[in-house]
XYZ file of C-alpha atoms in Angstrom:
772
model
C -63.361 21.450 15.877
C -65.978 18.822 14.986
C -66.887 18.904 11.847
C -69.925 16.654 10.301
C -70.291 15.615 6.923
C -74.351 16.522 6.692
C -75.763 19.322 8.336
C -79.150 17.489 9.588
C -81.704 20.429 8.467
C -84.925 18.755 7.038
C -85.588 22.415 5.433
C -82.618 22.279 2.966
C -81.380 18.925 2.591
C -82.783 15.731 2.109
C -82.010 13.453 4.948
C -79.712 10.790 3.607
C -79.600 7.433 4.492
C -76.011 6.299 3.141
C -76.314 2.646 4.690
C -80.007 2.282 2.398
C -79.263 -0.795 -0.061
C -81.456 0.545 -2.510
C -82.565 4.426 -4.137
C -85.094 5.351 -5.758
C -84.981 5.240 -9.536
C -85.528 8.790 -10.791
C -83.009 10.053 -8.258
C -80.308 10.337 -11.326
C -83.102 12.650 -12.929
C -83.553 14.935 -9.865
C -87.625 13.367 -9.658
C -86.437 11.228 -6.636
C -89.237 10.493 -4.019
C -88.528 11.512 -0.626
C -89.687 7.895 0.934
C -87.239 5.744 -1.508
C -87.778 2.012 -2.027
C -88.480 -0.545 0.775
C -86.098 -2.930 1.934
C -86.893 -5.608 -0.520
C -86.375 -3.358 -3.680
C -89.394 -2.410 -4.396
C -91.157 0.914 -5.185
C -94.336 1.539 -2.378
C -95.211 5.066 -3.365
C -97.048 6.950 -5.976
C -97.367 10.287 -4.561
C -94.698 13.426 -3.319
C -96.183 12.557 0.191
C -98.385 11.007 2.253
C -101.300 12.684 3.655
C -101.466 12.836 7.365
C -105.326 12.515 9.354
C -106.135 15.111 11.536
C -109.329 15.009 13.141
C -112.012 14.320 10.080
C -109.499 16.163 7.374
C -106.039 15.486 5.372
C -103.279 17.330 5.695
C -100.346 17.734 2.988
C -97.040 16.419 4.320
C -94.619 17.412 1.336
C -90.969 18.199 2.856
C -90.079 21.572 2.781
C -87.589 20.465 -0.245
C -89.795 19.626 -2.599
C -92.342 22.534 -2.292
C -93.964 22.284 1.489
C -97.395 21.761 1.549
C -99.747 22.126 -1.777
C -102.718 24.336 -2.044
C -104.981 21.651 -3.010
C -104.449 19.201 -0.483
C -104.864 15.585 -0.358
C -107.858 13.863 -1.787
C -110.901 12.957 0.128
C -110.055 9.609 0.346
C -106.455 10.448 1.979
C -104.330 10.160 -1.304
C -102.073 12.869 -2.427
C -103.604 14.981 -5.073
C -99.666 14.996 -6.930
C -98.737 11.212 -8.488
C -95.828 9.948 -8.931
C -95.073 7.509 -11.748
C -93.868 4.071 -10.574
C -89.672 3.486 -10.762
C -87.186 0.441 -10.829
C -85.312 0.851 -7.724
C -81.360 1.050 -8.340
C -78.730 -0.447 -5.733
C -76.844 2.526 -4.027
C -73.458 2.990 -4.284
C -72.339 1.764 -1.293
C -73.520 -1.565 -1.839
C -72.380 -2.275 -5.449
C -68.676 -0.971 -4.615
C -68.989 -3.544 -1.815
C -70.061 -6.398 -3.993
C -66.767 -4.492 -6.279
C -64.543 -5.334 -3.236
C -65.624 -8.786 -2.285
C -65.081 -9.564 -5.484
C -62.170 -8.184 -6.301
C -61.153 -9.855 -2.680
C -62.457 -13.150 -4.028
C -60.463 -13.178 -7.307
C -57.075 -12.449 -5.281
C -57.498 -15.140 -2.685
C -57.926 -17.441 -5.800
C -55.235 -16.200 -7.589
C -52.623 -16.880 -4.831
C -54.144 -19.783 -4.064
C -53.429 -21.044 -7.977
C -49.738 -19.321 -7.322
C -48.470 -20.528 -3.836
C -50.710 -24.049 -4.359
C -47.954 -25.258 -7.294
C -44.303 -25.360 -5.726
C -42.934 -25.609 -9.086
C -44.229 -21.959 -10.010
C -43.776 -20.537 -6.576
C -40.304 -19.070 -6.911
C -40.966 -17.448 -10.394
C -44.006 -16.128 -8.974
C -42.104 -14.248 -6.080
C -38.618 -13.428 -7.731
C -38.678 -9.538 -8.060
C -36.730 -9.960 -11.377
C -33.851 -11.733 -12.571
C -30.441 -11.488 -11.372
C -27.056 -9.644 -12.762
C -24.752 -11.351 -14.618
C -22.499 -11.199 -11.837
C -24.479 -13.575 -9.867
C -26.498 -15.226 -12.538
C -24.151 -17.874 -12.625
C -23.702 -18.454 -9.079
C -25.842 -21.450 -7.252
C -27.475 -19.571 -4.847
C -31.164 -19.494 -3.266
C -33.097 -16.774 -2.129
C -32.292 -17.271 1.606
C -28.387 -17.150 1.028
C -28.885 -13.257 0.748
C -32.167 -12.565 2.190
C -33.171 -13.618 5.661
C -35.868 -14.637 7.132
C -38.266 -12.543 8.519
C -38.160 -12.853 12.117
C -38.409 -10.042 14.882
C -34.603 -9.331 14.772
C -34.379 -8.750 11.560
C -36.832 -7.096 10.510
C -36.095 -4.560 13.619
C -32.192 -4.757 12.109
C -33.403 -3.757 8.685
C -36.687 -2.053 9.236
C -38.175 -3.732 5.880
C -40.346 -6.459 5.458
C -42.311 -7.825 2.017
C -43.592 -11.458 1.516
C -41.741 -13.428 4.281
C -38.098 -12.054 3.313
C -36.520 -8.590 3.545
C -33.461 -6.432 1.998
C -30.357 -8.729 1.925
C -27.892 -8.450 4.933
C -24.526 -6.904 4.377
C -23.020 -9.483 6.424
C -23.995 -12.184 3.883
C -22.584 -9.884 0.854
C -19.526 -10.197 3.000
C -19.091 -14.020 3.091
C -18.435 -13.738 -0.919
C -16.766 -9.903 -1.175
C -13.755 -8.683 0.607
C -13.605 -5.096 0.710
C -11.247 -4.338 3.786
C -11.080 -4.214 7.345
C -13.964 -1.352 7.728
C -16.330 -3.066 5.197
C -19.204 -1.175 6.007
C -17.368 2.269 6.895
C -18.186 4.862 4.370
C -14.761 4.820 1.744
C -13.492 2.151 4.313
C -12.520 5.075 6.630
C -12.018 4.139 10.373
C -13.992 6.356 13.043
C -10.840 8.493 13.555
C -10.309 9.334 10.062
C -13.939 10.135 9.549
C -14.311 12.109 12.451
C -11.455 14.231 11.129
C -13.352 14.912 7.957
C -16.423 15.854 9.782
C -14.362 18.642 11.684
C -12.935 20.149 8.918
C -14.507 23.296 8.041
C -17.115 23.769 5.499
C -16.319 24.314 2.031
C -17.709 26.586 -0.031
C -20.352 25.099 -2.494
C -20.087 25.506 -6.119
C -23.135 26.225 -8.642
C -26.319 27.525 -7.759
C -27.012 25.325 -4.902
C -27.882 21.761 -3.622
C -30.662 20.504 -6.268
C -33.655 19.431 -4.363
C -33.294 15.627 -5.050
C -29.958 15.882 -3.034
C -31.411 17.711 -0.203
C -34.008 15.225 0.475
C -31.534 12.478 0.242
C -28.916 13.937 2.500
C -32.207 14.120 4.957
C -32.682 10.433 4.609
C -29.000 9.388 4.659
C -27.158 11.144 7.421
C -23.611 12.255 6.678
C -22.714 11.621 9.917
C -23.503 7.523 9.300
C -20.907 5.513 10.567
C -21.841 2.054 8.662
C -23.515 2.057 4.937
C -25.679 -1.289 3.849
C -24.346 -2.500 0.584
C -27.857 -2.212 -0.890
C -27.825 1.452 -0.536
C -25.309 1.063 -3.667
C -25.855 -1.944 -5.261
C -29.138 -2.478 -6.320
C -30.259 -6.446 -7.669
C -32.583 -8.226 -9.682
C -32.629 -5.794 -12.895
C -31.648 -8.416 -15.223
C -28.051 -9.724 -17.294
C -28.177 -5.669 -18.715
C -28.624 -4.156 -15.035
C -25.059 -3.425 -13.692
C -24.088 -3.554 -9.665
C -21.619 -1.006 -9.848
C -23.362 1.830 -12.150
C -24.091 4.749 -10.417
C -25.074 8.294 -11.055
C -22.917 11.481 -9.565
C -25.700 12.816 -7.356
C -25.553 9.621 -5.410
C -21.792 10.144 -4.909
C -22.746 13.888 -3.581
C -25.275 12.667 -1.405
C -23.190 12.610 1.550
C -20.095 15.156 0.401
C -20.390 18.808 1.204
C -19.344 19.653 -1.957
C -21.659 19.595 -4.881
C -21.386 20.358 -8.313
C -22.649 20.141 -11.431
C -19.800 18.118 -13.691
C -16.026 17.249 -13.825
C -15.975 20.198 -16.307
C -18.294 22.749 -14.400
C -17.378 22.921 -10.747
C -14.792 19.980 -9.612
C -12.334 21.444 -7.441
C -8.858 22.024 -8.307
C -6.529 19.339 -7.580
C -4.305 19.521 -4.847
C -0.118 17.850 -4.918
C -1.791 15.625 -8.027
C -0.365 13.289 -8.415
C 2.837 14.553 -5.981
C 1.814 13.380 -2.267
C 5.532 12.161 -1.178
C 8.756 12.222 -2.844
C 9.794 9.738 -4.841
C 11.802 6.746 -3.773
C 14.607 6.929 -5.871
C 16.468 10.212 -6.097
C 16.638 11.401 -9.549
C 16.299 14.626 -10.414
C 15.198 15.028 -13.779
C 15.846 18.460 -14.486
C 19.415 18.296 -13.787
C 19.758 15.308 -15.526
C 17.929 16.731 -18.950
C 19.703 20.376 -18.805
C 23.457 18.778 -17.348
C 24.126 15.183 -17.817
C 22.213 14.350 -21.081
C 23.449 16.819 -23.060
C 27.330 16.601 -21.393
C 29.253 14.866 -24.719
C 30.260 12.017 -22.376
C 27.194 10.861 -21.581
C 24.504 12.317 -24.826
C 25.295 8.752 -26.900
C 23.585 6.935 -23.249
C 20.595 9.451 -22.746
C 17.781 8.265 -23.065
C 15.560 8.947 -25.743
C 11.990 9.248 -24.101
C 10.273 8.281 -21.056
C 9.516 5.245 -21.763
C 13.313 4.095 -21.733
C 13.229 4.092 -18.146
C 9.813 3.930 -17.293
C 6.717 1.370 -18.335
C 3.491 1.105 -17.100
C 2.341 -1.358 -14.327
C -0.277 -3.877 -14.903
C -2.986 -2.504 -13.883
C -1.731 0.523 -15.874
C -2.323 3.292 -13.068
C 1.129 3.750 -11.832
C 4.601 4.178 -14.201
C 6.852 1.977 -13.067
C 11.094 2.526 -13.180
C 12.965 -0.200 -14.953
C 15.778 -1.999 -13.680
C 18.826 -0.465 -12.463
C 20.733 -2.368 -15.492
C 18.327 -1.070 -18.014
C 18.265 2.170 -16.554
C 21.599 3.951 -14.908
C 24.143 1.041 -15.045
C 25.721 2.387 -18.064
C 26.555 5.667 -16.211
C 26.407 4.628 -12.463
C 28.090 1.261 -12.358
C 31.685 1.718 -12.499
C 30.825 4.376 -9.277
C 29.471 1.812 -7.492
C 32.152 -0.239 -7.785
C 34.945 2.651 -6.477
C 35.818 3.596 -9.716
C 37.196 7.412 -9.704
C 36.737 7.164 -5.745
C 39.663 9.128 -3.993
C 39.151 7.628 -0.437
C 39.512 4.005 0.158
C 37.441 1.955 -2.426
C 36.489 -0.836 0.713
C 34.836 -0.461 3.408
C 36.730 -0.809 6.723
C 35.208 -4.069 8.541
C 37.905 -4.614 11.138
C 40.752 -2.658 12.422
C 43.137 -2.947 15.058
C 43.067 0.167 16.434
C 46.305 2.210 17.698
C 46.916 1.060 21.489
C 49.632 2.543 23.895
C 50.748 -0.609 24.985
C 53.741 0.101 26.600
C 51.821 2.545 28.981
C 49.307 -0.362 29.580
C 52.091 -3.090 30.551
C 54.182 -0.581 32.438
C 51.199 0.286 34.547
C 50.595 -3.494 35.290
C 48.031 -3.829 32.371
C 49.765 -5.915 30.023
C 47.799 -6.808 27.091
C 50.565 -9.323 25.376
C 51.679 -8.867 21.820
C 50.397 -5.644 19.720
C 51.426 -4.175 16.487
C 53.606 -1.189 17.068
C 52.673 0.597 13.553
C 48.604 0.369 14.497
C 47.493 3.522 14.753
C 44.087 3.325 13.219
C 40.916 3.754 15.459
C 38.090 1.499 15.685
C 35.314 0.649 13.040
C 31.703 0.918 13.520
C 30.937 -2.714 12.812
C 33.817 -3.492 15.286
C 32.035 -1.607 17.758
C 28.501 -3.207 16.962
C 30.230 -6.626 17.365
C 31.893 -5.906 21.103
C 29.053 -4.351 22.108
C 27.342 -7.476 22.516
C 30.139 -8.361 24.957
C 29.106 -6.501 28.390
C 32.748 -5.850 29.739
C 33.832 -4.602 26.442
C 30.383 -2.904 26.565
C 31.695 -0.988 29.890
C 34.767 -0.449 28.560
C 33.619 1.435 25.395
C 31.690 3.582 27.725
C 34.466 4.739 30.340
C 36.626 5.133 27.244
C 34.303 7.326 25.815
C 35.672 9.803 22.595
C 39.501 8.888 24.474
C 42.601 8.451 21.980
C 44.123 4.822 23.451
C 47.340 5.229 21.692
C 48.141 7.022 24.612
C 47.322 6.382 27.995
C 50.089 8.139 29.393
C 47.672 10.714 31.600
C 44.526 9.191 32.060
C 43.184 7.403 35.232
C 43.547 4.259 36.539
C 40.113 3.353 35.877
C 40.380 3.798 32.298
C 43.940 2.422 31.816
C 41.531 -0.657 32.960
C 39.325 -0.442 30.543
C 41.760 -0.083 27.756
C 43.271 -3.131 28.845
C 39.537 -4.874 28.667
C 39.398 -3.472 25.542
C 42.290 -5.008 24.026
C 41.372 -8.327 25.295
C 37.983 -8.201 24.079
C 39.257 -7.046 20.098
C 41.549 -10.238 20.777
C 39.168 -12.023 21.993
C 36.647 -10.962 18.773
C 39.616 -11.829 16.158
C 40.095 -14.803 17.950
C 36.409 -16.152 17.648
C 35.988 -15.165 14.447
C 39.172 -17.039 13.401
C 38.018 -19.950 15.512
C 34.437 -20.320 14.751
C 34.033 -18.414 11.655
C 30.633 -17.469 10.476
C 28.848 -18.654 13.223
C 31.173 -16.610 16.131
C 29.735 -13.280 13.909
C 26.225 -14.370 13.833
C 26.098 -15.237 17.673
C 27.502 -11.716 19.037
C 24.812 -9.890 16.470
C 22.439 -11.653 17.663
C 22.936 -10.770 20.800
C 22.455 -7.138 19.937
C 19.021 -7.840 18.177
C 17.400 -11.042 19.613
C 14.962 -10.943 17.229
C 16.427 -10.726 14.099
C 15.965 -13.351 11.289
C 18.560 -15.744 11.339
C 19.072 -15.426 7.540
C 19.486 -11.368 8.014
C 22.220 -12.831 10.419
C 24.093 -15.076 7.869
C 23.480 -12.544 5.696
C 25.560 -9.798 7.371
C 28.840 -12.042 7.401
C 28.761 -11.478 3.352
C 30.656 -15.249 3.806
C 34.037 -13.596 5.407
C 36.626 -16.093 3.890
C 38.660 -18.267 6.555
C 41.963 -17.519 4.698
C 41.289 -14.063 4.648
C 41.373 -14.325 8.452
C 43.884 -16.755 9.183
C 46.195 -14.417 7.043
C 45.269 -11.307 9.395
C 45.681 -13.154 12.441
C 49.146 -14.021 11.611
C 50.122 -11.069 10.348
C 48.855 -8.998 13.594
C 48.957 -11.444 16.706
C 51.364 -14.629 15.811
C 50.751 -15.843 18.988
C 46.748 -15.229 19.227
C 45.148 -18.199 19.650
C 47.736 -19.146 22.516
C 47.268 -15.635 24.387
C 43.429 -15.273 24.419
C 43.412 -18.863 26.072
C 45.896 -18.127 28.585
C 43.491 -14.965 29.476
C 40.497 -16.748 29.699
C 42.426 -19.321 31.880
C 43.427 -16.613 34.146
C 47.205 -16.405 33.278
C 48.448 -13.053 32.625
C 50.904 -12.293 30.108
C 54.512 -10.547 30.974
C 54.525 -7.390 32.223
C 57.414 -6.712 29.796
C 56.126 -4.653 26.715
C 55.754 -7.022 23.437
C 54.902 -5.738 20.127
C 55.462 -6.653 16.739
C 56.088 -4.747 13.915
C 53.992 -4.273 10.993
C 54.017 -7.965 8.940
C 53.067 -9.085 5.632
C 53.031 -12.940 5.533
C 54.656 -14.264 2.234
C 51.989 -14.366 -1.087
C 49.891 -17.941 -1.124
C 47.939 -19.402 -3.770
C 47.885 -17.824 -7.475
C 50.218 -14.852 -6.004
C 53.059 -17.500 -4.662
C 52.945 -19.203 -7.781
C 53.269 -15.900 -9.844
C 56.211 -15.076 -7.405
C 57.902 -18.387 -7.613
C 57.153 -18.094 -11.626
C 58.812 -14.998 -11.686
C 62.150 -16.049 -9.607
C 62.634 -18.914 -12.399
C 61.695 -17.545 -15.323
C 64.106 -19.938 -17.249
C 64.544 -23.815 -17.041
C 67.646 -23.456 -16.146
C 68.363 -24.258 -12.530
C 71.209 -21.975 -12.121
C 70.558 -19.694 -9.356
C 70.142 -15.991 -10.141
C 71.555 -12.951 -8.432
C 69.878 -9.535 -9.069
C 71.927 -6.510 -9.308
C 69.684 -2.785 -9.789
C 66.925 -4.424 -10.613
C 68.541 -6.741 -13.302
C 68.560 -10.587 -13.005
C 72.137 -11.534 -14.119
C 73.019 -15.720 -14.683
C 75.773 -16.720 -12.007
C 78.376 -19.104 -13.444
C 77.931 -22.077 -13.645
C 80.785 -25.091 -12.168
C 81.266 -25.748 -16.338
C 82.129 -22.273 -16.753
C 84.363 -22.324 -13.685
C 86.058 -25.452 -14.850
C 86.725 -23.841 -18.189
C 88.605 -20.646 -16.484
C 90.721 -23.124 -14.050
C 93.248 -24.523 -15.964
C 93.207 -27.416 -13.381
C 96.094 -29.513 -15.560
C 98.229 -26.262 -15.158
C 98.395 -26.195 -19.176
C 98.843 -22.497 -20.283
C 98.065 -22.372 -23.758
C 98.368 -18.994 -24.419
C 96.906 -19.075 -27.775
C 93.541 -20.140 -25.943
C 94.571 -17.560 -22.982
C 94.638 -14.635 -24.979
C 91.476 -16.122 -27.478
C 88.319 -13.322 -25.850
C 85.825 -15.681 -24.221
C 82.132 -15.204 -25.670
C 79.784 -13.048 -24.029
C 76.618 -14.826 -23.024
C 73.481 -11.979 -23.858
C 71.400 -11.680 -20.614
C 68.041 -11.842 -20.369
C 66.048 -8.476 -20.905
C 62.639 -8.700 -18.926
C 61.026 -6.869 -15.860
C 59.846 -8.737 -13.049
C 56.195 -9.340 -12.836
C 54.473 -6.852 -9.695
C 51.597 -7.461 -8.346
C 48.708 -4.858 -7.733
C 48.052 -3.339 -4.369
C 45.065 -5.565 -2.444
C 42.334 -2.904 -3.193
C 43.213 -2.896 -6.889
C 43.273 -6.533 -7.152
C 39.321 -6.879 -5.975
C 38.301 -5.131 -8.521
C 35.280 -7.607 -8.398
C 34.387 -7.240 -4.859
C 34.864 -8.696 -1.776
C 37.084 -9.062 0.842
C 40.780 -7.933 1.111
C 43.830 -6.611 3.346
C 45.671 -3.656 3.048
C 49.611 -4.246 2.248
C 51.077 -3.512 5.332
C 47.934 -2.503 7.292
C 45.733 -3.414 10.074
C 42.643 -3.244 8.675
C 40.588 -5.888 6.717
C 38.330 -4.021 4.013
C 34.934 -5.407 1.676
C 34.605 -4.123 -1.494
C 30.894 -4.017 -3.068
C 30.618 -6.491 -5.982
C 28.674 -3.853 -7.628
C 24.867 -2.763 -7.287
C 22.294 -4.137 -4.748
C 25.484 -5.714 -2.917
C 24.190 -7.973 -0.265
C 26.589 -6.878 2.302
C 25.763 -2.883 2.216
C 22.131 -3.846 1.644
C 21.849 -6.064 4.670
C 23.908 -3.961 7.270
C 22.258 -0.918 6.220
C 18.600 -1.959 6.608
C 19.960 -3.943 10.004
C 21.631 -0.574 11.336
C 18.152 1.536 10.275
C 16.375 -1.245 12.022
C 17.911 -0.431 15.082
C 18.730 3.299 14.510
C 16.603 4.430 17.710
C 16.901 1.469 20.028
C 18.733 2.555 22.912
C 19.911 -1.129 23.239
C 22.085 -0.812 20.315
C 23.469 2.870 20.317
C 26.280 1.717 17.776
C 23.364 1.697 15.179
C 23.717 5.375 14.746
C 27.293 5.980 13.934
C 27.187 2.784 11.546
C 24.127 4.280 9.903
C 26.102 7.117 9.394
C 29.150 5.802 7.356
C 26.911 3.693 5.592
C 24.526 6.086 4.439
C 27.140 9.035 3.438
C 26.316 9.778 -0.406
C 30.020 9.854 -1.194
C 30.434 6.341 0.490
C 31.500 3.484 -0.847
C 28.705 1.567 -2.512
C 27.203 5.121 -2.784
C 24.147 3.247 -1.848
C 22.186 6.418 -0.246
C 22.883 9.008 -3.103
C 20.071 6.759 -5.048
C 17.962 5.500 -2.045
C 16.265 7.487 -0.103
C 15.343 6.841 3.587
C 12.060 7.543 5.030
C 11.189 7.299 9.056
C 9.473 4.092 9.994
C 5.700 4.829 10.965
C 7.045 3.324 14.631
C 9.307 6.760 14.567
C 12.492 4.645 16.330
C 13.802 2.992 12.487
C 14.663 3.896 9.370
C 13.817 2.561 6.217
C 15.786 2.280 3.318
C 13.660 2.780 -0.246
C 15.975 -0.228 -1.844
C 12.988 -0.327 -4.859
C 11.431 2.113 -6.624
C 7.498 2.567 -6.002
C 5.787 -0.945 -6.355
C 2.084 -0.514 -5.798
C 0.671 -3.534 -4.210
C -1.730 -5.503 -6.662
C -4.826 -5.549 -4.246
C -4.079 -1.328 -3.413
C -7.668 0.517 -4.152
C -6.734 4.420 -3.716
C -9.527 7.057 -3.178
C -8.050 8.168 -6.842
C -7.571 6.106 -9.782
C -6.200 6.774 -13.592
C -4.599 4.843 -15.966
C -1.857 5.714 -17.939
C -2.142 2.889 -20.408
C -4.943 4.029 -21.912
C -3.681 7.211 -22.432
C -0.752 6.692 -24.408
C -2.324 6.474 -27.808
C -3.688 10.011 -26.846
C -0.351 12.228 -26.420
C 1.050 14.289 -28.914
C 4.530 15.212 -29.817
C 5.159 16.263 -26.165
C 4.614 12.573 -24.617
C 4.363 12.657 -21.425
C 5.426 16.436 -21.098
C 1.621 16.813 -22.506
C 0.648 16.665 -18.364
C 3.753 15.884 -16.755
C 5.503 19.842 -16.845
C 8.698 19.803 -16.108
C 9.783 23.124 -13.938
C 13.045 25.073 -14.381
C 16.610 24.202 -13.707
C 16.574 26.399 -11.071
C 13.990 24.851 -8.999
C 15.347 23.763 -5.068
C 16.711 20.417 -5.341
C 14.848 17.382 -3.206
C 15.714 17.610 -0.026
C 16.754 13.763 1.156
C 19.778 14.437 3.119
C 19.169 15.482 6.424
C 15.581 14.734 6.792
C 13.549 11.180 6.963
C 10.171 13.011 6.439
C 8.418 11.978 2.811
C 6.481 14.712 2.728
C 8.653 17.631 2.634
C 10.101 17.295 -0.737
C 10.344 19.885 -4.067
C 9.254 17.834 -7.365
C 10.682 18.445 -10.771
C 7.361 18.600 -11.680
C 4.625 21.088 -11.344
C 1.142 19.595 -10.486
C -1.792 18.169 -13.300
C -4.151 20.753 -13.419
C -8.014 20.158 -13.480
C -7.913 21.544 -16.796
C -5.911 19.685 -18.262
C -7.808 16.569 -17.755
C -11.508 18.270 -18.535
C -10.232 18.927 -22.136
C -11.166 15.612 -23.170
C -13.671 14.709 -20.063
C -16.514 16.860 -20.657
C -19.679 16.355 -21.793
C -18.816 16.276 -25.196
C -15.703 14.428 -25.300
C -15.595 11.774 -22.971
C -16.824 10.390 -19.486
C -16.956 12.726 -16.320
C -18.902 10.487 -13.858
C -17.288 10.495 -10.470
C -16.774 6.802 -10.457
C -14.034 6.596 -13.601
C -11.547 8.454 -11.237
C -12.627 7.694 -7.949
C -12.963 4.316 -5.862
C -15.591 4.014 -3.094
C -14.200 1.179 -1.482
C -10.755 1.962 -0.043
C -7.702 -0.214 0.976
C -5.491 -2.780 0.451
C -7.618 -6.111 0.029
C -7.481 -9.366 -1.994
C -10.623 -11.254 -3.220
C -11.868 -13.346 -1.129
C -11.703 -16.948 -2.813
C -15.302 -18.384 -1.458
C -15.070 -22.408 -0.364
C -17.790 -24.699 -0.686
C -18.483 -24.165 2.872
C -19.830 -20.980 2.255
C -21.646 -21.577 -1.206
C -24.857 -22.740 -1.604
C -26.150 -26.244 -2.167
C -27.232 -27.025 -5.508
C -31.001 -27.782 -6.026
C -29.764 -29.637 -8.943
C -26.963 -32.654 -9.846
C -23.910 -30.964 -11.341
C -23.476 -31.505 -14.837
C -21.496 -34.500 -16.058
C -19.628 -34.340 -19.360
C -21.343 -36.934 -21.810
């Protein structure tokens, strides 16, 4: 409904004229006349009314608000009988206010003309304040952070002031790298944010959300996909200001759970800090309660945690020292095979047992084949053969058949056995003739995308002499037979088998053997009897016995011959090849048909590269042999014992396995959501040391499940979770800081600081300083 500022009633109110420039001077005393001054500001009346003449009489016209018509009435000459003295008119309030406004406007315009008319002082007067210490030394201009006020930028930012508006986040990202989702809350992608928003709302702690946070939450919705940098980072507060100093209220604007402080209301920790199993398999409970108290190892046991662990450069993680510093004293000999009941080496290439006689009798001759060979193909041999389509097809046809007995098999299986036999001989011939390149070529067919350096490492520098020695012992005519086979010349149908042959020792061993045959400098032959060496009679001795001249000197004959003392010694005996290669490397068992590799110690390059290769192709259908090979190499009790200490995780893509060759090595550019500095707390630990916070569980805790499953999230830790109350003992309102930014990062992810080039830097307004 309409509302009047003044109700027009002449009997109760005076008629006000707010546009009138002058008002009566007696108004302030409550005696102002009803007529007021004239337009020129002069008083023009001396009575309470101006009588009106009606006919020949004068009538009083005093207003009702001043008492109405008087009883006496006007004078005969028509003047009011109630005289009012003259006044000094004054300006109305509206007039005075207008003059002040115009004066202020004039002063403002003049002030702005003075300021903006001087180019040197213009920027100083416009600046909202000095920059922080982080930006004060940079050669920047306002336009480097603030965009000009065109329609696009104004619409984008929503604010405008003096020709510039709030800085755009794109300008901040020219110098700062904060991950792949720089403007998303905490750097999370949209899918992660959506999953967090769908999570059930947790119960709030405390007495409810503060009023300030409630209004801030309305202004800043939680579901915002992006956040501008200026939402949290405020500039122009001088050198004492900080760009990263935030209050807990700022953080709790977006979070659904609000609380008073860390010591009062902060949610309890969940699986902190153990969210996955360790990369190195180590049972602290068993070592502390069993191994370190064993009298055989007590002297080698670490006295404190720092013997094995050291803080990272940033202090946030505790790293494990090298194998030589922590584990070698007890486990180095085990890795090298000491105490190993089975073979200390890994069977790499083996001539399998083959029923060559049946093959030859059925019209599938394979040439010479060792009759004593009785083993099976090794996974390594199968992998090398899988690159040959014919061999791969033969292996598929034979399946798990025992090819050492082929008397009751089908014709296809006989043909497959023949193909497999020639493939094995061809493989050995290629290794003998082409060396490492043959192995690299065959492995490259199985894994076209593999790095050549990895394939070269898989050869483990297999020596040429060892291959030649094995070929000479197993297949003396191998090169001729393979060449004829490739030329289409079939061998004779009569089965030809060779017995186990051990070549004579060569190199140092041959020298030792020859030295043993002639331990004395006497060139006379030595005869051996019952294991003892006796010198044969020399020609001189024979001449002494036979009297060539026929002289029979009875005296001489009766004299007993002088006895020659036989030298007393034990012939030298060579060690078996497995014991001889104690330092690791390639060897071949005596009389056997297998080429072995023995680990040279911790981080053996052969085991490392082959396990990595087999894990990379564990789920690859093109390399089906990778799984049995990986199973053989990852046996916790197998040669090298790699999988006894190094855990195996499933790769993110799901068809590969990753061997954790190293302990946790956090990237230098990692920014987790939770941060903690171990180094800052070392001086605060008591007599318990690290066990002040990390409590060891009892020894009956189930061991960590590493074998048989590759999910790092499924495990049972040796230590209990760190409780929030443990930290709150110090981090409270009376002792130490407890704000959110002490333990949490806002920008999360893995990103390195950006190196800014000159193209991104603003040109300097001043010439660079030159040395004097």
